[in-house]
């Protein structure tokens, strides 16, 4: 075959046979050799690597509305107060002590000797400047709800400030201990939110050493973190958070050791990953409640829901306990009222509950004039498997529900446009452990209220603006009681959260879904 | 020729503009932008603030006209999500996407040329069918799926390549393969068809009669002619690769234009989204134009016509 003459469509020539193969082989060889071992995460280089699917639009805590933003904020910034995630007790963080002067005024004694990451000392100016700046609507903080209740903050002396709220606002301590971060006054005045995003400076247990918008953020242990902080002293040296939008890629990263921690993993996938030798699955409770809204406003697409018996039939038709066990999973818990059980003012005591009873459900439907059931659309945006199971239960009693699965914004548009009848909803209250952050969103005549009961609205309003806790809780309880008795919504459960981490790390989940790097350590 | 080019250029701009109007309208169809921008946990106060801040309470036509007017003045707007200038933001991501696009194109050519030549030589045989199967597979496999298979092989089993990110050149290997494999079949078929045609031509028969070695005949005489249309196709495909890298960049968390496009859609970041659509359509049209010119230059017959 030395003679390598070419004949079209002929038995091959050795050379002609080899060349393309040689090229392919070269390509494959290139693929194999080009690769030096990728960097693997882990305790060897004291770097915890975490992947998250969404990038924050800004690192300045007042200019983003995403969960990872809240996580970064809690690790990089401090707040005046601190809420113990286990006991829910308030402790002083940047404030040494505090007192309620009157219904609208609080005074804070500040801690001395605390320094921001850039060396700027913390004092009353930091509190006064930060809070007055972000509370001013002109400055366009995107987390308006977190700051809109602040009227003004005044300096009394270098380590004492007075905060006035616009109305009596019992939820104040909740915000001051979770989302209202304190910035260094001088630096913030100089660079503003834009500069704070480019080079974030806080006083928290971790400082930002590198930030590439949309790509990654690197935190390093603040070795000068003040010793009296109720947050623990950070143990892990470095934390790198990368924004990886694709869930499968995130999973591949933890499997291959490229990342140490991923969160909000779907249950089945978390279980699979947890079975791997180098990984562990950690389950935790969350504050996120799951419930169904029933639109009974004028013009609702499903007027059947206006009948209380139909609404009760829907609640009786769903076997919540069985769903909790089989679909929702560990860490979830049943709820009987539309609020997170840990929230101040949220009670289930003495509230009407509805058992799983499909026979009763059918009876109620027949009484309401629907012996053969009816057709209805159910709108949902997440936890699709749960919605599908609910649909099965509803169909079993004759309610032929059809799934309309949408993006969150589109779903909320539909609800607000009075175009949704039955909605599978969830709400996490943005860390705020107070009922004012949950029930009123759906029952106080806001845009998401599809029941509009003035009595409920007034009771919730009373609760929102009463400082004395006995009277406050009583008002909320009465509102929750009416919601339950009239079956305005279907309370379902709280969602569990699934985390997957490398086995090398000590990690404890908290119900606020906040990843506390300062609380973590290597095994 | 000059008049023709200018006319084509004008038409290209018109196309880009139309695309931008479409993109502008489509983005508004998927829900209230203020709501999407505010995020899931946002309350009414947050949403109202955003609506007012970004002028989303104005009529659509006014919003579009306003945007166009600013573009014409060289003001590309500010990203509502990242709060930085949209122009520099997009330029900073362009490099990654160009690297990926070039890598994918290189990979596509690397496999399609030998396979195309091989398929032509063994036309109708088992080898031809194998080559065809490889091509069909490339186009039939959704590229996100192929991307995940690559991750499983190279990152999880062999552990030779990093799963995601864009730090080093190793990060580009799998994305370039995943993206390149999808466009390779088009090249392969073009080369195969061209080669079959050329190999039957008189001058090849002459070359063979002269006793030239097959290597010389195939690569020097046949391939050189068969590859002419590939040059034109490559330019167009590069345009596709730049725009079509959204899925691949998202899977591999490559910080490029595709990923930025994905983010801007997710977060309803209108200024960025519109600019990307505009940039890509202009780029695509320019590449098509370049391909036409290259074609005319390579093939005198086109020039004459």
PDB file of C-alpha atoms in Angstrom, chain A residues 4-13 15-17 19-20 23-24 27 31-32 34-38 40 53-58 63 65-66 137 140-146 175 194 197 213-215 242-246 248-249 252-253 255-257 278 288 381-382 408-410 412-413 416 426-427 429-430 437 441 447, chain B residues 30-32 35-47 49-51 53-54 80-85 93 110-111 114-115 118 120-123 148 151 154-156 158-167 169-170 173 177 199 204 208 211-215 217-219 249-253 255 259 262-263 267-268:
ATOM      1  CA  UNK A   4      -1.122   5.823  -2.163  1.00  0.00           C
ATOM      2  CA  UNK A   5      -2.931   6.647  -5.336  1.00  0.00           C
ATOM      3  CA  UNK A   6      -6.330   8.100  -5.001  1.00  0.00           C
ATOM      4  CA  UNK A   7      -9.349   6.345  -6.379  1.00  0.00           C
ATOM      5  CA  UNK A   8     -12.715   7.892  -5.639  1.00  0.00           C
ATOM      6  CA  UNK A   9     -15.064   5.643  -3.715  1.00  0.00           C
ATOM      7  CA  UNK A  10     -12.487   2.963  -3.508  1.00  0.00           C
ATOM      8  CA  UNK A  11     -10.847   0.673  -1.054  1.00  0.00           C
ATOM      9  CA  UNK A  12      -8.883   2.875   1.176  1.00  0.00           C
ATOM     10  CA  UNK A  13      -5.297   3.887   1.084  1.00  0.00           C
ATOM     11  CA  UNK A  15      -2.405   7.131   4.373  1.00  0.00           C
ATOM     12  CA  UNK A  16      -5.900   8.336   3.654  1.00  0.00           C
ATOM     13  CA  UNK A  17      -7.252   6.110   6.337  1.00  0.00           C
ATOM     14  CA  UNK A  19      -4.821  11.099   8.443  1.00  0.00           C
ATOM     15  CA  UNK A  20      -8.279  12.033   9.664  1.00  0.00           C
ATOM     16  CA  UNK A  23      -6.227  14.480  13.490  1.00  0.00           C
ATOM     17  CA  UNK A  24      -8.955  13.216  15.777  1.00  0.00           C
ATOM     18  CA  UNK A  27      -7.559  16.508  19.243  1.00  0.00           C
ATOM     19  CA  UNK A  31      -8.085  17.482  25.458  1.00  0.00           C
ATOM     20  CA  UNK A  32      -6.463  15.010  27.788  1.00  0.00           C
ATOM     21  CA  UNK A  34      -4.231  20.282  28.336  1.00  0.00           C
ATOM     22  CA  UNK A  35      -5.824  19.676  31.626  1.00  0.00           C
ATOM     23  CA  UNK A  36      -3.907  20.121  34.727  1.00  0.00           C
ATOM     24  CA  UNK A  37      -5.913  19.101  37.763  1.00  0.00           C
ATOM     25  CA  UNK A  38      -8.516  21.775  38.518  1.00  0.00           C
ATOM     26  CA  UNK A  40     -10.423  21.601  44.393  1.00  0.00           C
ATOM     27  CA  UNK A  53     -27.694  30.351  41.377  1.00  0.00           C
ATOM     28  CA  UNK A  54     -28.384  34.052  41.450  1.00  0.00           C
ATOM     29  CA  UNK A  55     -26.049  37.027  41.475  1.00  0.00           C
ATOM     30  CA  UNK A  56     -26.981  40.024  43.612  1.00  0.00           C
ATOM     31  CA  UNK A  57     -27.537  43.198  41.650  1.00  0.00           C
ATOM     32  CA  UNK A  58     -25.559  45.102  44.267  1.00  0.00           C
ATOM     33  CA  UNK A  63     -29.825  47.766  47.017  1.00  0.00           C
ATOM     34  CA  UNK A  65     -33.655  41.936  47.033  1.00  0.00           C
ATOM     35  CA  UNK A  66     -32.126  38.478  46.738  1.00  0.00           C
ATOM     36  CA  UNK A 137     -36.965  57.680  49.448  1.00  0.00           C
ATOM     37  CA  UNK A 140     -33.955  54.809  46.072  1.00  0.00           C
ATOM     38  CA  UNK A 141     -33.120  51.910  48.335  1.00  0.00           C
ATOM     39  CA  UNK A 142     -34.739  48.884  46.734  1.00  0.00           C
ATOM     40  CA  UNK A 143     -35.524  47.307  50.088  1.00  0.00           C
ATOM     41  CA  UNK A 144     -38.031  50.034  50.925  1.00  0.00           C
ATOM     42  CA  UNK A 145     -40.019  47.826  53.258  1.00  0.00           C
ATOM     43  CA  UNK A 146     -36.971  47.353  55.463  1.00  0.00           C
ATOM     44  CA  UNK A 175     -35.663  44.745  61.187  1.00  0.00           C
ATOM     45  CA  UNK A 194     -22.290  52.615  43.895  1.00  0.00           C
ATOM     46  CA  UNK A 197     -21.067  47.931  45.765  1.00  0.00           C
ATOM     47  CA  UNK A 213     -20.184  41.433  39.650  1.00  0.00           C
ATOM     48  CA  UNK A 214     -22.220  38.571  38.284  1.00  0.00           C
ATOM     49  CA  UNK A 215     -19.332  36.166  38.744  1.00  0.00           C
ATOM     50  CA  UNK A 242     -19.549  31.808  42.846  1.00  0.00           C
ATOM     51  CA  UNK A 243     -22.717  32.486  40.926  1.00  0.00           C
ATOM     52  CA  UNK A 244     -23.579  29.388  38.918  1.00  0.00           C
ATOM     53  CA  UNK A 245     -27.044  29.624  37.404  1.00  0.00           C
ATOM     54  CA  UNK A 246     -27.433  26.008  36.384  1.00  0.00           C
ATOM     55  CA  UNK A 248     -26.922  20.542  37.313  1.00  0.00           C
ATOM     56  CA  UNK A 249     -23.625  22.380  37.035  1.00  0.00           C
ATOM     57  CA  UNK A 252     -21.432  18.507  39.219  1.00  0.00           C
ATOM     58  CA  UNK A 253     -19.257  21.021  41.062  1.00  0.00           C
ATOM     59  CA  UNK A 255     -19.544  16.029  43.219  1.00  0.00           C
ATOM     60  CA  UNK A 256     -16.187  16.819  41.665  1.00  0.00           C
ATOM     61  CA  UNK A 257     -15.057  18.770  44.722  1.00  0.00           C
ATOM     62  CA  UNK A 278     -17.542  12.887  50.196  1.00  0.00           C
ATOM     63  CA  UNK A 288     -41.163  29.869  54.121  1.00  0.00           C
ATOM     64  CA  UNK A 381     -44.644  29.093  40.272  1.00  0.00           C
ATOM     65  CA  UNK A 382     -42.493  26.702  42.328  1.00  0.00           C
ATOM     66  CA  UNK A 408     -43.152  34.396  39.567  1.00  0.00           C
ATOM     67  CA  UNK A 409     -43.632  37.865  38.066  1.00  0.00           C
ATOM     68  CA  UNK A 410     -46.191  36.582  35.594  1.00  0.00           C
ATOM     69  CA  UNK A 412     -48.146  37.839  40.546  1.00  0.00           C
ATOM     70  CA  UNK A 413     -49.382  39.887  37.604  1.00  0.00           C
ATOM     71  CA  UNK A 416     -53.096  41.328  40.860  1.00  0.00           C
ATOM     72  CA  UNK A 426     -45.199  30.588  49.169  1.00  0.00           C
ATOM     73  CA  UNK A 427     -43.864  33.433  51.313  1.00  0.00           C
ATOM     74  CA  UNK A 429     -41.124  37.057  55.113  1.00  0.00           C
ATOM     75  CA  UNK A 430     -37.582  38.217  54.257  1.00  0.00           C
ATOM     76  CA  UNK A 437     -44.281  40.544  57.519  1.00  0.00           C
ATOM     77  CA  UNK A 441     -49.290  40.928  52.770  1.00  0.00           C
ATOM     78  CA  UNK A 447     -52.284  44.161  45.907  1.00  0.00           C
TER      79      UNK A 447
ATOM     80  CA  UNK B  30     -43.545  38.131  30.387  1.00  0.00           C
ATOM     81  CA  UNK B  31     -44.924  39.988  33.374  1.00  0.00           C
ATOM     82  CA  UNK B  32     -44.598  43.324  35.087  1.00  0.00           C
ATOM     83  CA  UNK B  35     -42.227  43.215  39.849  1.00  0.00           C
ATOM     84  CA  UNK B  36     -39.590  41.025  38.265  1.00  0.00           C
ATOM     85  CA  UNK B  37     -36.900  43.561  39.048  1.00  0.00           C
ATOM     86  CA  UNK B  38     -37.967  43.864  42.671  1.00  0.00           C
ATOM     87  CA  UNK B  39     -37.673  40.143  43.233  1.00  0.00           C
ATOM     88  CA  UNK B  40     -39.774  37.559  44.934  1.00  0.00           C
ATOM     89  CA  UNK B  41     -39.619  38.927  48.443  1.00  0.00           C
ATOM     90  CA  UNK B  42     -40.417  42.505  47.478  1.00  0.00           C
ATOM     91  CA  UNK B  43     -43.357  44.304  48.962  1.00  0.00           C
ATOM     92  CA  UNK B  44     -45.539  46.877  47.259  1.00  0.00           C
ATOM     93  CA  UNK B  45     -43.504  49.844  48.457  1.00  0.00           C
ATOM     94  CA  UNK B  46     -40.365  48.403  46.831  1.00  0.00           C
ATOM     95  CA  UNK B  47     -42.188  47.746  43.570  1.00  0.00           C
ATOM     96  CA  UNK B  49     -40.350  52.776  43.977  1.00  0.00           C
ATOM     97  CA  UNK B  50     -38.780  50.756  41.171  1.00  0.00           C
ATOM     98  CA  UNK B  51     -41.573  51.512  38.750  1.00  0.00           C
ATOM     99  CA  UNK B  53     -37.366  55.185  39.366  1.00  0.00           C
ATOM    100  CA  UNK B  54     -36.977  53.466  36.031  1.00  0.00           C
ATOM    101  CA  UNK B  80     -30.985  48.465  36.150  1.00  0.00           C
ATOM    102  CA  UNK B  81     -29.688  45.319  37.781  1.00  0.00           C
ATOM    103  CA  UNK B  82     -25.959  45.853  38.127  1.00  0.00           C
ATOM    104  CA  UNK B  83     -26.283  49.631  38.324  1.00  0.00           C
ATOM    105  CA  UNK B  84     -23.319  50.178  36.022  1.00  0.00           C
ATOM    106  CA  UNK B  85     -23.049  51.614  32.518  1.00  0.00           C
ATOM    107  CA  UNK B  93     -18.157  40.290  28.696  1.00  0.00           C
ATOM    108  CA  UNK B 110     -11.046  20.524  13.433  1.00  0.00           C
ATOM    109  CA  UNK B 111     -13.553  17.706  13.358  1.00  0.00           C
ATOM    110  CA  UNK B 114     -11.329  15.415   8.352  1.00  0.00           C
ATOM    111  CA  UNK B 115     -14.781  13.881   8.707  1.00  0.00           C
ATOM    112  CA  UNK B 118     -13.323  11.055   4.826  1.00  0.00           C
ATOM    113  CA  UNK B 120     -16.452  12.178   0.543  1.00  0.00           C
ATOM    114  CA  UNK B 121     -13.684   9.704  -0.181  1.00  0.00           C
ATOM    115  CA  UNK B 122     -15.748   6.786   1.014  1.00  0.00           C
ATOM    116  CA  UNK B 123     -19.041   8.092  -0.336  1.00  0.00           C
ATOM    117  CA  UNK B 148     -23.691  17.811  30.855  1.00  0.00           C
ATOM    118  CA  UNK B 151     -19.039  17.445  32.462  1.00  0.00           C
ATOM    119  CA  UNK B 154     -14.169  15.095  31.912  1.00  0.00           C
ATOM    120  CA  UNK B 155     -14.948  16.610  35.303  1.00  0.00           C
ATOM    121  CA  UNK B 156     -16.618  13.920  37.354  1.00  0.00           C
ATOM    122  CA  UNK B 158     -11.728  11.730  34.698  1.00  0.00           C
ATOM    123  CA  UNK B 159     -11.400  14.896  36.797  1.00  0.00           C
ATOM    124  CA  UNK B 160      -9.193  16.565  34.230  1.00  0.00           C
ATOM    125  CA  UNK B 161     -11.231  19.697  33.539  1.00  0.00           C
ATOM    126  CA  UNK B 162     -12.926  22.187  35.851  1.00  0.00           C
ATOM    127  CA  UNK B 163     -16.736  22.012  35.804  1.00  0.00           C
ATOM    128  CA  UNK B 164     -17.463  25.696  35.439  1.00  0.00           C
ATOM    129  CA  UNK B 165     -16.044  29.185  35.562  1.00  0.00           C
ATOM    130  CA  UNK B 166     -13.793  31.171  33.270  1.00  0.00           C
ATOM    131  CA  UNK B 167     -10.531  31.613  35.138  1.00  0.00           C
ATOM    132  CA  UNK B 169      -8.080  28.411  29.309  1.00  0.00           C
ATOM    133  CA  UNK B 170      -8.987  24.950  30.596  1.00  0.00           C
ATOM    134  CA  UNK B 173     -12.344  23.402  26.540  1.00  0.00           C
ATOM    135  CA  UNK B 177     -16.527  21.399  22.311  1.00  0.00           C
ATOM    136  CA  UNK B 199     -13.107  14.917  -6.803  1.00  0.00           C
ATOM    137  CA  UNK B 204      -8.448  15.874 -10.407  1.00  0.00           C
ATOM    138  CA  UNK B 208      -4.417  11.333 -10.760  1.00  0.00           C
ATOM    139  CA  UNK B 211       0.487   9.940 -10.776  1.00  0.00           C
ATOM    140  CA  UNK B 212       0.417  12.489  -7.987  1.00  0.00           C
ATOM    141  CA  UNK B 213       0.211  11.014  -4.488  1.00  0.00           C
ATOM    142  CA  UNK B 214      -3.290  10.947  -2.959  1.00  0.00           C
ATOM    143  CA  UNK B 215      -2.307  13.214  -0.088  1.00  0.00           C
ATOM    144  CA  UNK B 217      -4.453  15.441  -4.619  1.00  0.00           C
ATOM    145  CA  UNK B 218      -6.811  15.576  -1.669  1.00  0.00           C
ATOM    146  CA  UNK B 219      -5.310  18.391   0.318  1.00  0.00           C
ATOM    147  CA  UNK B 249     -22.359  29.955  29.018  1.00  0.00           C
ATOM    148  CA  UNK B 250     -25.115  29.443  31.548  1.00  0.00           C
ATOM    149  CA  UNK B 251     -24.291  25.788  32.088  1.00  0.00           C
ATOM    150  CA  UNK B 252     -20.564  26.385  32.405  1.00  0.00           C
ATOM    151  CA  UNK B 253     -21.055  29.642  34.337  1.00  0.00           C
ATOM    152  CA  UNK B 255     -18.955  35.075  32.462  1.00  0.00           C
ATOM    153  CA  UNK B 259     -24.680  34.526  30.384  1.00  0.00           C
ATOM    154  CA  UNK B 262     -29.581  35.156  30.355  1.00  0.00           C
ATOM    155  CA  UNK B 263     -29.216  37.266  33.490  1.00  0.00           C
ATOM    156  CA  UNK B 267     -33.843  40.124  35.965  1.00  0.00           C
ATOM    157  CA  UNK B 268     -35.681  42.114  33.323  1.00  0.00           C
TER     158      UNK B 268
END
